[in-house]
Coordinates of C-alpha atoms in Angstrom, one line a residue:
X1 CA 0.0 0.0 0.0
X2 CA 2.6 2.0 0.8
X3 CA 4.2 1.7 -2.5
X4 CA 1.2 2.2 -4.4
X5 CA 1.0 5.7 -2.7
X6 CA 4.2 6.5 -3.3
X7 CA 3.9 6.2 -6.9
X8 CA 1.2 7.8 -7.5
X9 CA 2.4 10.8 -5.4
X10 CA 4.9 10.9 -7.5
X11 CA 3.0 10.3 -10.8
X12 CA 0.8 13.6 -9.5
X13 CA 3.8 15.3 -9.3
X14 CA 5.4 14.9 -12.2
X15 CA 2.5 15.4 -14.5
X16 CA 1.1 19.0 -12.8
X17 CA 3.2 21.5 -13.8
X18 CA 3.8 24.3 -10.8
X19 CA 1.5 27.4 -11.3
X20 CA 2.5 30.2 -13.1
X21 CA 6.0 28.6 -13.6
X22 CA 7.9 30.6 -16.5
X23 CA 9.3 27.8 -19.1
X24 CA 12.9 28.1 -18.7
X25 CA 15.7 25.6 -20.6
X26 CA 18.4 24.6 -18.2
X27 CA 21.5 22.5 -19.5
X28 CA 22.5 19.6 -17.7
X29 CA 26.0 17.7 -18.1
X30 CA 26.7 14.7 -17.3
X31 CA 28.6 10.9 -17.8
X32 CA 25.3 8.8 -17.5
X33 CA 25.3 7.2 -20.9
X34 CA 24.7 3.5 -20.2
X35 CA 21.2 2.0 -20.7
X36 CA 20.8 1.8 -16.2
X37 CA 22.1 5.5 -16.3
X38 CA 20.0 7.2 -18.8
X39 CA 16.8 5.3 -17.7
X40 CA 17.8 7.0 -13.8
X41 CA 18.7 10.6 -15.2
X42 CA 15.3 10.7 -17.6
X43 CA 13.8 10.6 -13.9
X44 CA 15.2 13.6 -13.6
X45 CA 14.1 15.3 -16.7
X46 CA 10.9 14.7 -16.7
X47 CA 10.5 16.0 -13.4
X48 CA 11.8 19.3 -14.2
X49 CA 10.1 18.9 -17.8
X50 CA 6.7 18.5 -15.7
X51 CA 7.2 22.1 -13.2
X52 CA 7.0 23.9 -16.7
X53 CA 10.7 24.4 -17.0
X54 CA 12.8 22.4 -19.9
X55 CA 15.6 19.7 -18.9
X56 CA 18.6 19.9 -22.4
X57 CA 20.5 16.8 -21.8
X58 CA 24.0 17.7 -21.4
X59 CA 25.5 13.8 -21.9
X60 CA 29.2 13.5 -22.7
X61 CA 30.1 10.2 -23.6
X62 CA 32.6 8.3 -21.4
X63 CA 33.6 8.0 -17.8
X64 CA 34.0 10.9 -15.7
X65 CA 37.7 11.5 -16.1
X66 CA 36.7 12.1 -19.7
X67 CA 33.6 14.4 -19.6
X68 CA 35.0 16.3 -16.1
X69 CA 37.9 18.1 -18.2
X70 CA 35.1 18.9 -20.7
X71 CA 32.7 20.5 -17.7
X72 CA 35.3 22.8 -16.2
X73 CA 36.7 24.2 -19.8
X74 CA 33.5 25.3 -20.5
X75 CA 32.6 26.9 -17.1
X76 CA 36.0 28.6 -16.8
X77 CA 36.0 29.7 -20.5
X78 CA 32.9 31.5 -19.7
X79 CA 30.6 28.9 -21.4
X80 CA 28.5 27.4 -18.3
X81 CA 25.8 24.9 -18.6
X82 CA 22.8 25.2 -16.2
X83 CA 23.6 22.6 -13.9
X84 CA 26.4 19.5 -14.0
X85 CA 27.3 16.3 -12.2
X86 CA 30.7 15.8 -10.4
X87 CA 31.0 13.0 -7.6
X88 CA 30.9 13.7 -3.7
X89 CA 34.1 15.3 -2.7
X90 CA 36.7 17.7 -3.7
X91 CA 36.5 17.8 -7.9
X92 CA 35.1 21.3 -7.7
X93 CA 36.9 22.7 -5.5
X94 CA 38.6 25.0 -7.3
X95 CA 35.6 26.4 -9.5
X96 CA 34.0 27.1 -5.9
X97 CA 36.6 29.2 -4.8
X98 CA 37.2 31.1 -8.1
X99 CA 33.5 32.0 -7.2
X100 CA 32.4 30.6 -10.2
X101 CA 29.9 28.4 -8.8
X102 CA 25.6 29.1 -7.4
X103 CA 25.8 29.5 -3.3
X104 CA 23.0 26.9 -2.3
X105 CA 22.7 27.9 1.7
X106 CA 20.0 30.0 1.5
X107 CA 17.8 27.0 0.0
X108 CA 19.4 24.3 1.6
X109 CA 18.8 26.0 5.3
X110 CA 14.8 26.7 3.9
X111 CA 14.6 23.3 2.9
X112 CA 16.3 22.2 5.7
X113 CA 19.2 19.6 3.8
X114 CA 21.2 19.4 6.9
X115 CA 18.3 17.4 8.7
X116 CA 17.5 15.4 6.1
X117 CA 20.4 14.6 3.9
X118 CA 22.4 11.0 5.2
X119 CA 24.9 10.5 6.3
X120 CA 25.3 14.6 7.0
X121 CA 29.1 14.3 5.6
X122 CA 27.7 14.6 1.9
X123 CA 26.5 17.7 2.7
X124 CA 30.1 18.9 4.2
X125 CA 31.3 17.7 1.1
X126 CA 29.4 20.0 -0.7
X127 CA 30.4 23.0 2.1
X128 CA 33.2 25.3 1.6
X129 CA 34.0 28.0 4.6
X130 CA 30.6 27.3 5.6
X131 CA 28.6 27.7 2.7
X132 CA 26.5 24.9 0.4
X133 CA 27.4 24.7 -3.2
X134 CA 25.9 21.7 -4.5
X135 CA 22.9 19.7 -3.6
X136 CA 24.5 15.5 -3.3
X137 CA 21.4 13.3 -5.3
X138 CA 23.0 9.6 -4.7
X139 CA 24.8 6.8 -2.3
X140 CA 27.2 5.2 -4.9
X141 CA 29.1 2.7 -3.3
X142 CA 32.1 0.9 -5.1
X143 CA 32.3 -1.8 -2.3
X144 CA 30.2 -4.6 -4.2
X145 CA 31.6 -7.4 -6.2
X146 CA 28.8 -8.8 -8.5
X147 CA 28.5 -12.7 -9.9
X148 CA 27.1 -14.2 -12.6
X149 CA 25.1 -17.4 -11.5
X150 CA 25.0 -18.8 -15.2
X151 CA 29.3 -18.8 -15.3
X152 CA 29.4 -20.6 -11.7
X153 CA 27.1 -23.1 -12.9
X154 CA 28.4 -23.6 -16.3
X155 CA 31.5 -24.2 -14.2
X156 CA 30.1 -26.9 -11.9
X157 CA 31.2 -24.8 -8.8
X158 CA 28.9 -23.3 -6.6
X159 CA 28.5 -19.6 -6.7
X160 CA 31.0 -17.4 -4.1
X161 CA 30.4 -16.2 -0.5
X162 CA 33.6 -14.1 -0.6
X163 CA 36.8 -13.5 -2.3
X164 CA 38.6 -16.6 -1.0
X165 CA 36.2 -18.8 -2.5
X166 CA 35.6 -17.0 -5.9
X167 CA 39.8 -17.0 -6.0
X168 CA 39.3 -21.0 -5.5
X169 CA 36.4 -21.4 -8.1
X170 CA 38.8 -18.7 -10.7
X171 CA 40.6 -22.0 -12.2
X172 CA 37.2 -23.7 -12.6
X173 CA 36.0 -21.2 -14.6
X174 CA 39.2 -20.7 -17.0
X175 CA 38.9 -24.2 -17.8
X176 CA 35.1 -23.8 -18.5
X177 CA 36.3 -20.9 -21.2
X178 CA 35.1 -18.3 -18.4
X179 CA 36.4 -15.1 -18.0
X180 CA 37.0 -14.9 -14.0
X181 CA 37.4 -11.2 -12.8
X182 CA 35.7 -8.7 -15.7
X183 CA 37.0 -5.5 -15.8
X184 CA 37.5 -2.4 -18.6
X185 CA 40.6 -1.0 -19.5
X186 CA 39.8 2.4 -18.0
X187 CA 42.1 3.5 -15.3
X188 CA 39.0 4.4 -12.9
X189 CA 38.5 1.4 -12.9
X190 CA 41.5 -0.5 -12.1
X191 CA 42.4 2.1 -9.3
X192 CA 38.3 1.4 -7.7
X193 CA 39.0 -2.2 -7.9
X194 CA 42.1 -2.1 -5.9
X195 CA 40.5 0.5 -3.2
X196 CA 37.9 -2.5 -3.0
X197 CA 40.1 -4.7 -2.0
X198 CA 42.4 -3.1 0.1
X199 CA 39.2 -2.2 2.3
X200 CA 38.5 -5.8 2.2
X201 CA 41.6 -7.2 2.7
X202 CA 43.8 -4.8 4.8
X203 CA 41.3 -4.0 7.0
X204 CA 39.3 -1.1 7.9
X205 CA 42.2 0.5 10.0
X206 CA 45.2 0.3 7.6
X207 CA 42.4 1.9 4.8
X208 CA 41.5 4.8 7.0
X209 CA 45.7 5.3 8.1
X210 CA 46.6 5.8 3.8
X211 CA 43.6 7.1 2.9
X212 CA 42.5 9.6 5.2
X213 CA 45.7 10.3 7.3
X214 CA 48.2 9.9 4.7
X215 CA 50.4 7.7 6.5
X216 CA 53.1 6.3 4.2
X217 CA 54.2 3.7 6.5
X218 CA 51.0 2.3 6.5
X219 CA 51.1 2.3 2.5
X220 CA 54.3 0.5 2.7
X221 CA 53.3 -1.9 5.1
X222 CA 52.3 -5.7 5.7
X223 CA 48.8 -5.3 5.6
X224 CA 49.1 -3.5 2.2
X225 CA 51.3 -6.1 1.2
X226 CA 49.2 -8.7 1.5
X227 CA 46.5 -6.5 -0.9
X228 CA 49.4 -5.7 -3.5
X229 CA 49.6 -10.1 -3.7
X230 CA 46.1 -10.3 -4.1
X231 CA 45.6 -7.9 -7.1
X232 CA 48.8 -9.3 -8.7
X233 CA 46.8 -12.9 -8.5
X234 CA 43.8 -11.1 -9.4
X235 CA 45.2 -9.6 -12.5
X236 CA 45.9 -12.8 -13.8
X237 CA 42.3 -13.9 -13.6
X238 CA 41.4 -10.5 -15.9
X239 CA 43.4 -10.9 -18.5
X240 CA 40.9 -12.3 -21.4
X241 CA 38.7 -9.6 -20.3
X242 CA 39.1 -7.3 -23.4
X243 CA 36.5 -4.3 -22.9
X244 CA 36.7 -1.0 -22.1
X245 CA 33.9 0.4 -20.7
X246 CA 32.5 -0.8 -17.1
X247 CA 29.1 -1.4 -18.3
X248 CA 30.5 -3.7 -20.7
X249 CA 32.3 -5.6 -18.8
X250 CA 28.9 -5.7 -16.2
X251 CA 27.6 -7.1 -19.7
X252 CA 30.1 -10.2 -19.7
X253 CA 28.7 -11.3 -16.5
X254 CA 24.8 -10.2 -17.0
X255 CA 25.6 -13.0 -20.4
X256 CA 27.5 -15.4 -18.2
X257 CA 30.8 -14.8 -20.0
X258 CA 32.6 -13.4 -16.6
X259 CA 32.5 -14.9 -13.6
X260 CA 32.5 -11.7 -11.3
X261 CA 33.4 -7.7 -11.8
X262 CA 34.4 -5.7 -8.8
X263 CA 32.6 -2.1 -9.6
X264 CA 30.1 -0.1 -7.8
X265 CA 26.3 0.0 -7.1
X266 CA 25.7 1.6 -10.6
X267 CA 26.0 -2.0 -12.3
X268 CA 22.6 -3.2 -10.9
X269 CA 21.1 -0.7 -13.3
X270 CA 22.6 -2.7 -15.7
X271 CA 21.0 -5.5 -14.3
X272 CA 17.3 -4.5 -13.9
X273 CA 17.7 -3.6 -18.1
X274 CA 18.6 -6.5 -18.8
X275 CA 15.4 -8.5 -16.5
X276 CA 17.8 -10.0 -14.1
X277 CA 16.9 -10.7 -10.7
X278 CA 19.1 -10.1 -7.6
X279 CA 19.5 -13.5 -6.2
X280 CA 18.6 -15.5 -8.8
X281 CA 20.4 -14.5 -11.9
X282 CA 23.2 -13.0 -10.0
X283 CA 24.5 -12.2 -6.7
X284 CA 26.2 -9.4 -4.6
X285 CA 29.1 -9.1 -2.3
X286 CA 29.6 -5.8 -0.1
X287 CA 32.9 -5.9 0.5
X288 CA 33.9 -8.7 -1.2
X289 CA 31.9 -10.5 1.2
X290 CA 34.8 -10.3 3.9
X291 CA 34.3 -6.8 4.8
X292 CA 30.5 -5.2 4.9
X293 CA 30.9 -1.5 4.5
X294 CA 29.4 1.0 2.3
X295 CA 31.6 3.8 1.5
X296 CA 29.4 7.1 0.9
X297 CA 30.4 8.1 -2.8
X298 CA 28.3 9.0 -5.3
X299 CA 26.9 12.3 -7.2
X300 CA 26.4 15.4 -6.8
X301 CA 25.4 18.7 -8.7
X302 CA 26.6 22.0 -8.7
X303 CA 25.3 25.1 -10.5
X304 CA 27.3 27.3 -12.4
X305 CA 26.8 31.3 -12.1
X306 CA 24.8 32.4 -15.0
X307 CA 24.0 35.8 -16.0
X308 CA 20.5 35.6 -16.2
X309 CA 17.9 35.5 -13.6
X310 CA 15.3 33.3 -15.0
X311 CA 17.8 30.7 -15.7
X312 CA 19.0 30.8 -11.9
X313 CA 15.6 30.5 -10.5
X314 CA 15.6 27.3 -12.8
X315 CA 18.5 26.2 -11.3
X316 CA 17.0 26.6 -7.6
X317 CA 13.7 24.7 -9.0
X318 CA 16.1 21.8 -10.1
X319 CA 18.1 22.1 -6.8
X320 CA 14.8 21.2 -5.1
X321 CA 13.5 18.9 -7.0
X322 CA 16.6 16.9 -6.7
X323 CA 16.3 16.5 -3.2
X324 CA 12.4 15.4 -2.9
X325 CA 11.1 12.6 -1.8
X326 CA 9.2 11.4 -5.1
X327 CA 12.4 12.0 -7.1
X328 CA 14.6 10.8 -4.6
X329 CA 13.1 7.0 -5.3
X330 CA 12.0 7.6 -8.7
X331 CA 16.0 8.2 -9.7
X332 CA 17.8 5.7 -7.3
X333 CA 15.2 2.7 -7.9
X334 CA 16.4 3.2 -11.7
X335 CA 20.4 4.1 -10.8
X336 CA 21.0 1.5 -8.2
X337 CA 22.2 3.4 -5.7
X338 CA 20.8 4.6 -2.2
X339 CA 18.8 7.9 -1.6
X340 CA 20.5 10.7 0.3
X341 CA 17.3 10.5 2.5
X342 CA 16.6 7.9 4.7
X343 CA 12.8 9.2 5.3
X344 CA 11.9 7.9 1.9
X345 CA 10.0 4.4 1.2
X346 CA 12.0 2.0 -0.7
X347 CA 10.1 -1.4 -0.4
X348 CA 10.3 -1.7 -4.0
X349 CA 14.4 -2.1 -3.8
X350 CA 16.2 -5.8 -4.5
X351 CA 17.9 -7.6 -2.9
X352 CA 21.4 -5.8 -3.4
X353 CA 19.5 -2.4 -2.8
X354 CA 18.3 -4.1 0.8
X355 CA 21.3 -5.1 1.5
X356 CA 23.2 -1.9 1.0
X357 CA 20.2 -0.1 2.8
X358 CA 21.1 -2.7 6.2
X359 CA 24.9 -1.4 5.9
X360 CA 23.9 1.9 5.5
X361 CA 21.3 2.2 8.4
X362 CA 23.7 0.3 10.3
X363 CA 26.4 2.9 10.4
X364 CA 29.3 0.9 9.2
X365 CA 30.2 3.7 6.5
X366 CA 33.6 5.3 4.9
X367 CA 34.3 8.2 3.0
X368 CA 34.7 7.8 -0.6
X369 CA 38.6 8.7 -1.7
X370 CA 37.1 11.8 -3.8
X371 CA 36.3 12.6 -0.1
X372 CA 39.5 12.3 1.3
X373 CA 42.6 12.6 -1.9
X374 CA 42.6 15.4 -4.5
X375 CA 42.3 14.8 -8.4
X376 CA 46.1 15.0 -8.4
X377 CA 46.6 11.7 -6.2
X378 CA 44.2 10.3 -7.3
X379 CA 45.6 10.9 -11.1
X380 CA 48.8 9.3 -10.2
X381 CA 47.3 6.5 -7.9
X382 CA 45.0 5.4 -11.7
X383 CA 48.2 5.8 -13.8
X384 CA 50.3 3.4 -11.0
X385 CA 47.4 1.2 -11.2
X386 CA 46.5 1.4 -15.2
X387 CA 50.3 -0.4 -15.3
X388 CA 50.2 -2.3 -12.4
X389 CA 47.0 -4.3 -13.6
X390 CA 47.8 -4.6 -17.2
X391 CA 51.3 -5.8 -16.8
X392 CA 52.7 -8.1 -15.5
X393 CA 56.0 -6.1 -15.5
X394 CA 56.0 -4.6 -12.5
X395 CA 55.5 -6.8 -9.3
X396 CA 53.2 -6.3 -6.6
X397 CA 56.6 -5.1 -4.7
X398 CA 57.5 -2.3 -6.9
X399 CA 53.8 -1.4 -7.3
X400 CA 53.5 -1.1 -3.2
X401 CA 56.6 1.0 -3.1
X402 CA 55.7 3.5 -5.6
X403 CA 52.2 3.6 -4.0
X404 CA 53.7 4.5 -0.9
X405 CA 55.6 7.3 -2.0
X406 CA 52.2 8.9 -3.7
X407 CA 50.6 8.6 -0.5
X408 CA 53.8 10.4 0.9
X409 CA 53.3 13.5 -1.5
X410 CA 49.4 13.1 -1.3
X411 CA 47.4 16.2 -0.7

């Protein structure tokens, strides 16, 4: 019953346009380009589309180290869009304090996004010297390795409860012409994969001691080690998979052609395109199912300073919207990632959804490392680990080594 309210709350509100509202075109920029992401941002679109106003989709093809560059040329050449995406954390830092970017406060403290947005550290992510400058839409977490139940069973092995037993079932499924571990040959995600693990594997405590407090030592030590051996054995078992994009490696184990992909929440969109059922067409591991946590990544947008007043009451419209309820579950049902709010209803989330929502509610949370390491080191962490994971070259040694002395310089 519940449900059935919801949506048609929401169907009411995104079919009466607000009263009086002046139409106003607003362009939107972002990296959602795969069939789950553009069925979650039309969400937002038609929304806006419905308060009278007009959503122009923005979409850059490619990952967000491509279409990022792309967003801040324009604003700083004096070209801004309406509105664009950048994850939680410190990627617009810079345009925010070449004043370049919308203040939110005065609508976040009327709406009243500090008692509603959670956990409250998205919103300080979007703070700088005490002000709001972007309004955080999403809980993306990257800690989720996802299996395909066709590839296990093709294999004769039984389908993984964690990372020791899908590294024991990774020959059974070589030899049944299985791709083990899929991944793309984009450095994002090499570099997430390996944050995965070393969560997983080093431990809570050593990942908070390099990633938050820059400890070097940490980096360099036996904990780390033993997560530097793991991706070495790991990269073995991704060697056949020849994609590039993420969403086409998810697609090698939504077809049973991959065994597993480390990658974040965003892959069950994938998922529900394709009809596949949490649970019974394929399974999920927070944490590689040694280490339940949900690290609070995920999207945000920010609104560039336009010269033109109609266009920046369109951008406070869309700044509201964003953050309502009925949007709120409309756009993360379709993107497979958590709501910002926990006072929405979400009894129509799987499995995976459920049991990210359990972790969530439960507290046992980390920063995302756009949180905690600027682009720089994070740029130089993806180009160690663009090498390290396609070649074989340099050892898991050498690769700790030079790790460590990034997180010595990191900033």
């Amino acid at each position: 019953m519940r449900l059935r309210s919801t949506l048609a709350a929401l169907a009411a509100f995104v079919t009466l346009p607000a009263a009086g509202a002046q139409a106003t075109e607003l362009e939107v920029t972002h990296w959602w380009t795969s069939g789950g992401e553009a069925a979650a941002v039309a969400e937002f679109a038609k929304a806006f589309d419905a308060t009278g106003n007009k959503w122009v989709d923005g979409a850059i093809a490619g990952s967000g180290g491509t279409a990022r560059p792309i967003m801040i040329s324009r604003i700083t050449g004096g070209d801004p869009m309406g509105a664009t995406q950048f994850n939680h954390g410190r990627q617009a830092e810079e345009l925010v304090e070449a004043g370049l970017m919308q203040d939110l406060t005065e609508l976040a403290e009327k709406e009243g996004w500090r008692d509603i947005v959670h956990p409250v550290s998205l919103l300080d992510s979007c703070t700088v010297d005490g002000r709001i400058y972007c309004v955080p839409v999403n809980i993306h977490s990257w800690q989720w390795i996802w299996l395909s139940h066709k590839a296990f069973e093709d294999a004769g092995v039984p389908v993984p409860t964690n990372w020791d037993e899908f590294v024991a079932a990774a020959p059974a499924l070589k030899e049944a012409g299985k791709i083990p571990l899929a991944m793309g040959n984009q450095p994002w995600q090499s570099s997430g994969a390996f944050n995965v693990m070393s969560i997983a594997l080093a431990g809570l405590d050593a990942w908070k001691a390099v990633n938050i407090e820059k400890d070097a030592e940490a980096a360099a030590g036996p904990e780390y080690a033993k997560v530097f051996k793991a991706a070495a054995d790991a990269r073995e078992f991704r060697k056949d998979s020849n994609v590039q994009d993420w969403n086409q490696a998810t697609n090698l184990v939504i077809t049973g052609q991959a065994g597993g992909q480390i990658m974040g929440d965003w892959a069950q969109g994938e998922f529900q395109v394709a009809g596949q059922v949490a649970g019974e067409d394929y399974s999920c591991l927070p944490g590689l199912g040694v280490t339940e946590v949900i690290s609070t990544g995920g999207d945000a947008f920010y609104f560039p300073k336009l010269d033109d007043p109609e266009k920046t009451q369109a951008q406070m419209e869309l700044a509201s919207l964003m953050l309502s309820k009925e949007v709120q579950v409309a756009f993360n049902l379709k993107k497979g990632s958590l709501p910002v709010r926990g006072d929405v209803d979400l009894a129509a989330a799987n499995d995976c959804m459920k049991k990210g929502l359990e972790i969530l509610a439960g507290g046992n949370i980390l920063p995302d490392t756009n949180q905690t390491l600027s682009p720089d080191t994070q740029g130089q962490i993806e180009d160690l680990m663009t090498e390290f994971w396609s070649s074989d070259a340099i050892s898991a040694e050498d690769a700790q080594q030079r790790y460590a002395e990034i997180i010595a310089n990191a900033d």
